[in-house]
Coordinates of C-alpha atoms and ligand atoms in Angstrom, one line a residue:
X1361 CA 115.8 128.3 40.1
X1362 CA 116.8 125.0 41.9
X1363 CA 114.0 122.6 41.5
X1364 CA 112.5 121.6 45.1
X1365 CA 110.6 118.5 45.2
X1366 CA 108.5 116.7 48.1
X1367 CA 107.3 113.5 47.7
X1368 CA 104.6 112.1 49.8
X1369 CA 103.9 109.0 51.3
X1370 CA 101.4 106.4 49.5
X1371 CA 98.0 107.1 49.6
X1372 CA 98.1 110.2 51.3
X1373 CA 97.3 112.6 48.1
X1374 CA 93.6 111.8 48.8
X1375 CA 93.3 115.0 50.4
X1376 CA 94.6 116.8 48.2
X1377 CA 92.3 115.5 44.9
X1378 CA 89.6 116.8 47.1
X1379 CA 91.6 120.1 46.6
X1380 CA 92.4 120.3 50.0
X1381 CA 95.1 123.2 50.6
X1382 CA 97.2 121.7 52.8
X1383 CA 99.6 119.1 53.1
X1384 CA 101.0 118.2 57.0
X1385 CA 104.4 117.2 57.7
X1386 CA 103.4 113.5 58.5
X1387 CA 102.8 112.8 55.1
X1388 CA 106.0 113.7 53.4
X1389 CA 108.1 110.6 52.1
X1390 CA 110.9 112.0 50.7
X1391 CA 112.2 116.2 50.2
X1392 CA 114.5 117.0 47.4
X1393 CA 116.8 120.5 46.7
X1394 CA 117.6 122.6 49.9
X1395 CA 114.6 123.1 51.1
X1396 CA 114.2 126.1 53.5
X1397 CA 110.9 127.7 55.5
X1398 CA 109.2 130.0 52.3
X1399 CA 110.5 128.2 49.6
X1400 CA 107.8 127.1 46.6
X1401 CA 107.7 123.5 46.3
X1402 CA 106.8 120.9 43.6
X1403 CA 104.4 118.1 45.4
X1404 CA 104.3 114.8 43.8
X1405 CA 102.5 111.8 45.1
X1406 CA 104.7 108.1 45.8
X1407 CA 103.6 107.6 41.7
X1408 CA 106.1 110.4 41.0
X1409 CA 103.0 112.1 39.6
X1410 CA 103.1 116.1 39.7
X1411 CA 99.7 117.0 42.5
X1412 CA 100.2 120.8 43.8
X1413 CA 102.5 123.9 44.3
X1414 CA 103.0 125.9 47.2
X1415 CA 104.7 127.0 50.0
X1416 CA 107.3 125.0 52.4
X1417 CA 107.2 125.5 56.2
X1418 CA 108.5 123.7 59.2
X1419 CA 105.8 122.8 61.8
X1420 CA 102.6 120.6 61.7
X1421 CA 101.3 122.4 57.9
X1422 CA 104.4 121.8 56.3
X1423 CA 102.7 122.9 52.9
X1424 CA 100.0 125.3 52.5
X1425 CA 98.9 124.9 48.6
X1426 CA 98.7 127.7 46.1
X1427 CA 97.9 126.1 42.9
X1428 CA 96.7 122.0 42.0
X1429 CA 99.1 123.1 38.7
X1430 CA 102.4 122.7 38.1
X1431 CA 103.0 127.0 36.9
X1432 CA 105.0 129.1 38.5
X1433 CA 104.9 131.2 41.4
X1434 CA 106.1 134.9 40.0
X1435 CA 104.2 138.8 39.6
X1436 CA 101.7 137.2 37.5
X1437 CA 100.3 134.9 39.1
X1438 CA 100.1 137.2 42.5
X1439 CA 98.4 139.6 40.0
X1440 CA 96.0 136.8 39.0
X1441 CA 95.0 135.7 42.1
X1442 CA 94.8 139.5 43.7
X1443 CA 92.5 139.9 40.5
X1444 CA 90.5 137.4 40.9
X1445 CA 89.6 138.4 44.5
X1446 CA 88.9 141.7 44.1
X1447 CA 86.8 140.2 41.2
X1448 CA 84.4 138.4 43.8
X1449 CA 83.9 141.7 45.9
X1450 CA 83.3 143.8 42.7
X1451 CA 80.2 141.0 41.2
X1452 CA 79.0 140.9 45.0
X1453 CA 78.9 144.8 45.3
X1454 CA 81.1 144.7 48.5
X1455 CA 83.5 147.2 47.3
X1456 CA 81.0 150.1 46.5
X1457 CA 78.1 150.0 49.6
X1458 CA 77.1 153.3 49.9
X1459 CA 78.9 155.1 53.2
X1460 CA 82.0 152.2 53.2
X1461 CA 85.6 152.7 52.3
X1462 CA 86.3 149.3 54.2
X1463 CA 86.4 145.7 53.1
X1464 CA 88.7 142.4 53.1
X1465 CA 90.6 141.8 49.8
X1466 CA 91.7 138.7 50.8
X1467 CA 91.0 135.9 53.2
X1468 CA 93.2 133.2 53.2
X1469 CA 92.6 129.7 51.8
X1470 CA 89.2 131.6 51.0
X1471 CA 90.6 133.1 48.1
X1472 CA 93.1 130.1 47.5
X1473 CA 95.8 132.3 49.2
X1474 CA 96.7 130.4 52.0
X1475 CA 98.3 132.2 54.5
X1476 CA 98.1 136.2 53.4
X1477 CA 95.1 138.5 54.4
X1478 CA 94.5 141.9 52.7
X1479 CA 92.4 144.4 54.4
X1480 CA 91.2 147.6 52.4
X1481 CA 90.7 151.0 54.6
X1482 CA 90.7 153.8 51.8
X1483 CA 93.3 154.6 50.1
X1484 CA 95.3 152.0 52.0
X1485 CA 96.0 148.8 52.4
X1486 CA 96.8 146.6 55.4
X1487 CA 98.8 143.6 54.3
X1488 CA 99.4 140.2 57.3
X1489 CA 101.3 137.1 56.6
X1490 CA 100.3 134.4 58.1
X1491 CA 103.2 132.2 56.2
X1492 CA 107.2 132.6 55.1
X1493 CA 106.9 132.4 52.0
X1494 CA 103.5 134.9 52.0
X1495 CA 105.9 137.1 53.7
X1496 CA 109.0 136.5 51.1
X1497 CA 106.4 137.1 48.5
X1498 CA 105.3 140.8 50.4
X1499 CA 107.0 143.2 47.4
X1500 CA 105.5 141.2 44.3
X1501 CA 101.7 141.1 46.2
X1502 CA 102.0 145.1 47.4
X1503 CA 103.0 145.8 43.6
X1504 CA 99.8 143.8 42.3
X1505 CA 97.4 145.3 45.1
X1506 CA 98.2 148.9 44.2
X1507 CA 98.0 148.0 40.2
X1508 CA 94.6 145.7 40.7
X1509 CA 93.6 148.6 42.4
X1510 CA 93.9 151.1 39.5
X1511 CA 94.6 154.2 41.7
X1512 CA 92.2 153.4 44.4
X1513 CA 95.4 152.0 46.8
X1514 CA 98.2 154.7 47.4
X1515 CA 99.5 152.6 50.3
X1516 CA 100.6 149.1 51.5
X1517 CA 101.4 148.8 55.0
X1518 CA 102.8 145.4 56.0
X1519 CA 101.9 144.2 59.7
X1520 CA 104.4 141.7 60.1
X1521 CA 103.1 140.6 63.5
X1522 CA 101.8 137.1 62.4
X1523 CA 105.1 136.4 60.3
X1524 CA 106.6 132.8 62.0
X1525 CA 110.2 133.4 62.4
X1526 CA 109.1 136.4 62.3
X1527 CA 113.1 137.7 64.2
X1528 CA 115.2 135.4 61.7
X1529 CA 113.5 136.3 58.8
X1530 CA 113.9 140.4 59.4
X1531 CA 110.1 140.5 59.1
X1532 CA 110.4 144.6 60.2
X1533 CA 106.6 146.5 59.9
X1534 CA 106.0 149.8 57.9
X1535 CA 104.5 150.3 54.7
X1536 CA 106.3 148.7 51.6
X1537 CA 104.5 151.4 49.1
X1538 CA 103.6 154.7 49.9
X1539 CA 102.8 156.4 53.3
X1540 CA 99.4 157.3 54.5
X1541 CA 97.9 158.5 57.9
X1542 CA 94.7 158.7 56.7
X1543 CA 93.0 156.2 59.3
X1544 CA 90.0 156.9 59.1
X1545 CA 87.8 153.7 57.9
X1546 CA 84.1 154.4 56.7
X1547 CA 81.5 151.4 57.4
X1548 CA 78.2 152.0 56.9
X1549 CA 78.5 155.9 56.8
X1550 CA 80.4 155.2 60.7
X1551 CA 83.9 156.4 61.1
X1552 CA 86.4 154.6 62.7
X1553 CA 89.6 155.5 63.7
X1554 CA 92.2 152.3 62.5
X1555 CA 95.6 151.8 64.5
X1556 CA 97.1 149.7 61.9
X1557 CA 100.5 150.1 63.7
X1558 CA 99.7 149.0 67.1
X1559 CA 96.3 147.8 66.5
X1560 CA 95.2 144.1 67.1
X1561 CA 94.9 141.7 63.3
X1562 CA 95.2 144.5 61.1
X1563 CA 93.4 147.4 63.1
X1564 CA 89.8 146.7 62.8
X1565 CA 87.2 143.8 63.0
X1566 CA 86.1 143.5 59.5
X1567 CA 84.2 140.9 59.6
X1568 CA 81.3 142.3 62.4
X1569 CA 80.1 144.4 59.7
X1570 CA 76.8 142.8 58.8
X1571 CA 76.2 141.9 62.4
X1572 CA 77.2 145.4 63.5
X1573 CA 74.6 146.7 61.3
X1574 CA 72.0 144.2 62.8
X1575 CA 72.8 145.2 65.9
X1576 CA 71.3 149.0 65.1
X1577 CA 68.3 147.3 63.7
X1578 CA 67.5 146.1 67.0
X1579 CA 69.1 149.1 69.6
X1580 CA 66.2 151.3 69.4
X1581 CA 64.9 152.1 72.7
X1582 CA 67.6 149.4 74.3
X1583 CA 69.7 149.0 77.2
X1584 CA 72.7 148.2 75.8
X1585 CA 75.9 146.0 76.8
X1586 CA 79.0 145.9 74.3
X1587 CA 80.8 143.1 76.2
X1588 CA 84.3 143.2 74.4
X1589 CA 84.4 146.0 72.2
X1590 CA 87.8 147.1 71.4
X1591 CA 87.4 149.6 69.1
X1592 CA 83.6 150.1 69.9
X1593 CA 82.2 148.9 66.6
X1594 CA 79.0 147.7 68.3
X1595 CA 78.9 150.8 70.0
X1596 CA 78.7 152.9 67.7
X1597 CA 76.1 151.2 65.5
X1598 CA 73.6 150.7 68.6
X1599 CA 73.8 154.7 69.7
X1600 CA 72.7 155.0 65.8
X1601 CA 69.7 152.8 66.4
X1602 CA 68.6 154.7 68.9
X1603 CA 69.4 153.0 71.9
X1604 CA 68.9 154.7 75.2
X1605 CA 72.2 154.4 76.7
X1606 CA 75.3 152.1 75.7
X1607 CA 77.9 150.6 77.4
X1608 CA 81.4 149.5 76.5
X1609 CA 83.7 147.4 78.4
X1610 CA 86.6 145.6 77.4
X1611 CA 89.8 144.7 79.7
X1612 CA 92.6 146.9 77.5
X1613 CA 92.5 150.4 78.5
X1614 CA 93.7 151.3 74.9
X1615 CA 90.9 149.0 73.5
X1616 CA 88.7 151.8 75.8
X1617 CA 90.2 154.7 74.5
X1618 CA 89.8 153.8 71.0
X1619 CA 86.1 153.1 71.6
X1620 CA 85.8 156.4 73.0
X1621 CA 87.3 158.3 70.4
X1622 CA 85.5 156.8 67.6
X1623 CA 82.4 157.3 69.5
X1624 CA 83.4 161.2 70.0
X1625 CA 84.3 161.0 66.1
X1626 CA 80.7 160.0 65.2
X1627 CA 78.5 160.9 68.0
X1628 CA 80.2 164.1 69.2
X1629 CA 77.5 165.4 71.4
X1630 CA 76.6 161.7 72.7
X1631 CA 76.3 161.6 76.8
X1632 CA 74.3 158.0 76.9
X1633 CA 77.7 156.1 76.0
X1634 CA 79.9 154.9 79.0
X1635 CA 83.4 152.8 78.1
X1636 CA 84.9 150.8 81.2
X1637 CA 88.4 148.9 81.3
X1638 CA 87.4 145.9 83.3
X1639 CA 87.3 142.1 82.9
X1640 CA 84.3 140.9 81.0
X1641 CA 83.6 138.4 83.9
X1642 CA 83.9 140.3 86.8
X1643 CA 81.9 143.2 85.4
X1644 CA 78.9 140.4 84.5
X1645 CA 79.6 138.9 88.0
X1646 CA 79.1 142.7 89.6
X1647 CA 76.4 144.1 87.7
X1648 CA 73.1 144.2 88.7
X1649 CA 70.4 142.0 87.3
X1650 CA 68.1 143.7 84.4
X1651 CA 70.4 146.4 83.5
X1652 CA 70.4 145.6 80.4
X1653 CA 68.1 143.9 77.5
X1654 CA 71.1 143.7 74.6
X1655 CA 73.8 142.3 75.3
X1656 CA 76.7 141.5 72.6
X1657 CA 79.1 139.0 73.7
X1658 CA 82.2 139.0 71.1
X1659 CA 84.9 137.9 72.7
X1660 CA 88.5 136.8 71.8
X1661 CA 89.3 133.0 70.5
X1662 CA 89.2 130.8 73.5
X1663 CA 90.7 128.2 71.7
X1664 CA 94.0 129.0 69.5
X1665 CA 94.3 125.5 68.8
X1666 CA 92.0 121.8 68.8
X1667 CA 93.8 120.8 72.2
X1668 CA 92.3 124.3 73.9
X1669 CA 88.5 122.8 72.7
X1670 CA 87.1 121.4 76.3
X1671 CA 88.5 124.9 77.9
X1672 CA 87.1 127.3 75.5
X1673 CA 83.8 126.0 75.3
X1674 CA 83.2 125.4 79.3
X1675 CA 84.9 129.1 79.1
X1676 CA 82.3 130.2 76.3
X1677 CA 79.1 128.3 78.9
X1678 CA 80.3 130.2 81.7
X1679 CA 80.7 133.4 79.8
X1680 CA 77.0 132.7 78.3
X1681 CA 75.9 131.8 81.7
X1682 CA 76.4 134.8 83.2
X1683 CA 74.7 136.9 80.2
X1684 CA 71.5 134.9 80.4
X1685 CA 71.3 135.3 84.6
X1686 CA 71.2 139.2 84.0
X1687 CA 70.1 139.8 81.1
X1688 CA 66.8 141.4 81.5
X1689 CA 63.3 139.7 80.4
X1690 CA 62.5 140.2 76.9
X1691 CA 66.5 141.0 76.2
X1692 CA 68.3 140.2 73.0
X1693 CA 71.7 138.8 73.0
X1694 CA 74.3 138.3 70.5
X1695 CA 76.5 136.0 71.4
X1696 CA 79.7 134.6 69.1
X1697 CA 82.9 132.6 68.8
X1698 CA 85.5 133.6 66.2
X1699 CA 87.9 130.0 67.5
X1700 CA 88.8 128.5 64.3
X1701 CA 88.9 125.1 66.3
X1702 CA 85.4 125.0 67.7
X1703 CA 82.3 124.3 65.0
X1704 CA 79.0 126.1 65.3
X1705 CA 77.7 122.9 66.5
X1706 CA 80.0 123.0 69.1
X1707 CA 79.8 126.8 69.6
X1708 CA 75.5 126.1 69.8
X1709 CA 75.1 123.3 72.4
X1710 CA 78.3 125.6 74.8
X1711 CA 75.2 128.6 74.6
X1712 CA 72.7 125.8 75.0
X1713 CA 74.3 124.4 78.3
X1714 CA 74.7 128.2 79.7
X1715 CA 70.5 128.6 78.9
X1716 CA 70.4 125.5 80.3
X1717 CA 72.3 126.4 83.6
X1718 CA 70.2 130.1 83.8
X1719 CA 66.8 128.2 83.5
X1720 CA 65.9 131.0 81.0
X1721 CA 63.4 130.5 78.2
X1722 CA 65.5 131.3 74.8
X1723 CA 64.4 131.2 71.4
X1724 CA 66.9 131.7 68.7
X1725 CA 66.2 134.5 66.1
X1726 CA 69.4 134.5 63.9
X1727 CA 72.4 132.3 63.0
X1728 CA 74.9 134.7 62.0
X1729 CA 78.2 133.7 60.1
X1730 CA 81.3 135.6 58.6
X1731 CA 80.3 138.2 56.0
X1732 CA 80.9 137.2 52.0
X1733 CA 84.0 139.2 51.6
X1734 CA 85.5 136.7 54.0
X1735 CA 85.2 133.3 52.1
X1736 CA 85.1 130.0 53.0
X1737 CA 86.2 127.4 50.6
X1738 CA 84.5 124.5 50.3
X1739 CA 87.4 122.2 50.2
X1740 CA 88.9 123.8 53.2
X1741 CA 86.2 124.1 55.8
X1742 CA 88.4 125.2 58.8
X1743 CA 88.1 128.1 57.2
X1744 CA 84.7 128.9 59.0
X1745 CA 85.6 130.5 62.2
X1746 CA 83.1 133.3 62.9
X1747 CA 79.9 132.0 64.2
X1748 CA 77.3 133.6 65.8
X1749 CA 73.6 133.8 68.0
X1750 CA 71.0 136.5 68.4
X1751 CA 68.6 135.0 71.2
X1752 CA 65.8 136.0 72.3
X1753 CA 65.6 135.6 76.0
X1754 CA 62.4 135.4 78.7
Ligands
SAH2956 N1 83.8 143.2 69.2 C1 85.0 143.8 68.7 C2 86.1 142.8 68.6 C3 86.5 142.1 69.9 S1 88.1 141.5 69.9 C4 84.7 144.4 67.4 O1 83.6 144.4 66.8 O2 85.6 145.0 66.8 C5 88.2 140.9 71.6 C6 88.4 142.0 72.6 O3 88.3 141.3 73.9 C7 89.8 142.6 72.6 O4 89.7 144.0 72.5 C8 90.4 142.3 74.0 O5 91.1 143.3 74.6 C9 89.2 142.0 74.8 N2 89.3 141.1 76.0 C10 90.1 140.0 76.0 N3 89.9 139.3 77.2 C11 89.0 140.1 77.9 C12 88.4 139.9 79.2 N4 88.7 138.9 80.0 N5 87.5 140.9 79.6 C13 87.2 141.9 78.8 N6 87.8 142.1 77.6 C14 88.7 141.2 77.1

C-alpha cells in the first residue's frame, strides 16, 4: 500500500498528546502520496516524529484519529475495536436488561471510532457513517459485528444517509449481510416498530432510554404532553405509568403515524392517547393554559453547527418559554437539547431565561445526560451532546 503521510505544522501536535481525535485542516504543513477523501493516513509532527493514524477527509476535520499507534488499519483491528465495545456494554449489563433487544454498539469518538455508529435492534444491526473512509471500511466492520456478535446479528443494514460525498462515492443503502424485516425493537418490555430504511439516524432514538423510563416513573395520574415525539417513545412509556391521557404532537405526519402504531402495538385497547401533526410552537401558542402538568420537550438540534449557537438557544428560551406559561401548577417538565454545539451550561441559563420570562417558580429535580452505552471520551468532550432538565414548576 502506498505510504500516505501528513505532516503538521510546529507546535500543533499538542492536541493530539492530550489524545485528542482530531486533527483540522489548518494544521497540516505538508501531505505526502495521493492522498484522497477515505484514505488512512500516517500523522507525524514538524519533528518527523510518528503521532496518530486515521482517516483523511477534505473539510474543516481533515483527520479524524483511529489509533495514537503506528498499526495498521485492516479486519483485525475493526474486530478489536468492535470487541472492545461490545465489551463495555457486556461489564455494564447494557446488553442483557430484562425486556430490551435494543442498544448502541458504538458511538463515535466514544468508542475511539470516530465517525461510525452501530445501533443493535435484535437480530439486526443498523450501521451509519459519518466519514469516507468509515464508509470504505463498511464490509470489513459488517463482517466483525456479525462475528463479535456470535450468532446474536443475522443482519447488517447500512444507512448511508450521513456518508459525505455520499453521490461520488456510490454510498447506495440496503443491508451488506443478511436480510431481516424483523423491526420490531424491545426497550424496557415496550415494542417499537423501527423504519431503519426511511427512518430518521438509524430508526430510533436510542439514547431517551433512561429518560424514557423516568418519564413513567412520574406519568401516573398526569396530564401529559409529548412535544416532539416522532416515533412516540415518550408516549408509550407515560400511558405505562399510568398517566390519565397522553398527547403526541410532532410536525411530520409520518413521525405521527409511527407514534400511533407503536402505541396500537403496545397499548391496543388504549383510548387516552391522541397524536397530532402540527408545529410544536403553534400548538403551545394555541393550547389552553393548565392542560397539562408533564410536559416533555425533545426537540431537534437547533444548532447543527457553533455559528447556529445565538439562534438555537434564543430558539430553545422561546420554546421553554412557552412550556412554562402553560404548564399547569405543580407540573413537571422535561426539557432537552441534543445540539452538539451548545454545552449544558449553555443549554441551563436558555431554560433559566424562559423561567425567567414566565415569572414561574422552578426548582430543578434531575440533570439528565446521554445514557452509558453512548460514551463520551474524555479527551474528546464535544462528544456530550444530549443534555437534559426535569423541573419542577409552581
Ligand atoms: N422525542 C423523540 C425524538 C425527537 S426527534 C424520541 O424520543 O424518539 C425530533 C422530532 O421533532 C422529529 O420527529 C421532527 O419531525 C420533529 N420536529 C421538528 N421540528 C418540529 C416543529 N417545529 N414542531 C414539531 N415537531 C418538529
Amino acid at each position: 500500500m502506498e505510504f500516505k503521510k501528513i505532516t503538521l505544522k510546529r507546535g500543533k501536535e499538542s492536541s493530539l498528546l492530550r489524545f485528542h481525535p482530531w486533527i483540522f485542516s489548518g494544521a497540516i504543513d505538508k501531505k505526502e502520496g495521493h492522498i484522497s477523501d477515505g484514505d488512512i493516513v500516517k500523522v507525524y509532527t514538524h519533528d518527523n516524529k510518528f503521532i496518530a493514524t486515521g482517516h483523511y477527509q477534505t473539510g474543516s476535520i481533515a483527520v479524524r484519529v483511529l489509533s495514537f499507534k503506528d498499526e495498521e488499519i485492516n479486519y483485525d483491528f475493526w474486530h478489536k475495536r468492535l470487541l472492545s465495545a461490545l465489551e463495555l456494554r457486556q461489564k455494564l449489563r447494557l446488553t442483557d436488561i430484562e425486556g430490551n433487544n435494543t442498544f448502541r454498539l458504538v458511538h463515535g469518538e466514544g468508542d475511539n471510532l470516530p465517525g461510525l455508529i452501530v445501533d443493535i435492534y435484535g437480530s439486526t444491526a443498523v450501521v451509519q457513517a459519518h466519514s469516507a473512509g468509515m464508509h470504505y471500511a463498511r464490509n470489513n466492520i459488517a463482517e466483525a459485528i456479525v462475528n463479535i456478535m456470535q450468532g446474536r446479528v443475522k443482519a447488517i443494514y447500512y444507512k448511508s444517509g450521513t456518508t459525505p460525498f455520499a453521490d461520488e462515492m456510490n454510498a447506495t443503502e440496503g443491508f451488506l449481510i443478511g436480510k431481516s424485516s424483523d423491526n420490531i425493537a424491545l426497550e424496557y418490555g415496550i415494542k417499537f416498530h423501527i423504519d431503519w430504511i426511511n427512518g430518521q439516524k438509524t430508526g430510533f432514538f436510542v439514547d431517551q432510554r433512561e429518560n424514557r423510563k423516568l418519564v413513567e416513573q412520574y406519568a401516573n395520574g398526569r396530564k401529559v404532553l409529548n412535544m416532539f415525539c416522532y416515533t412516540g417513545g415518550f408516549s408509550a412509556y407515560a400511558i405505562r405509568g399510568g398517566a390519565e391521557l397522553v398527547h403526541s404532537v410532532d410536525s411530520s405526519s409520518k413521525a405521527v403515524d409511527l407514534t400511533r402504531e407503536n402505541i396500537s402495538l403496545n397499548f391496543p385497547d388504549c383510548n387516552n392517547h391522541e397524536a397530532y401533526a402540527e408545529d410544536a410552537f403553534k400548538f403551545l401558542q394555541n393550547m389552553q393554559p393548565e392542560s397539562y402538568d408533564l410536559i416533555i420537550l425533545d426537540p431537534p438540534a437547533f444548532a447543527k453547527h457553533h455559528d447556529a449557537v445565538r439562534s438555537a438557544l434564543h430558539g430553545y428560551q422561546k420554546l421553554n418559554a412557552k412550556a412554562f406559561e402553560k404548564i399547569a401548577k405543580g407540573g413537571i417538565l422535561f426539557t432537552f437539547s441534543c445540539s452538539q454545539a451548545i454545552n449544558k451550561e449553555q443549554f441551563r441559563l436558555a431554560v433559566f431565561s424562559a423561567a425567567a420570562q414566565a415569572g414561574r417558580s422552578v426548582r430543578i429535580l434531575h440533570q439528565l445526560h446521554q445514557p452509558a452505552d453512548h460514551p463520551i471520551n474524555i479527551y474528546h468532550p464535544e462528544g456530550e451532546y444530549l443534555k437534559g432538565l426535569v423541573l419542577y414548576v409552581e
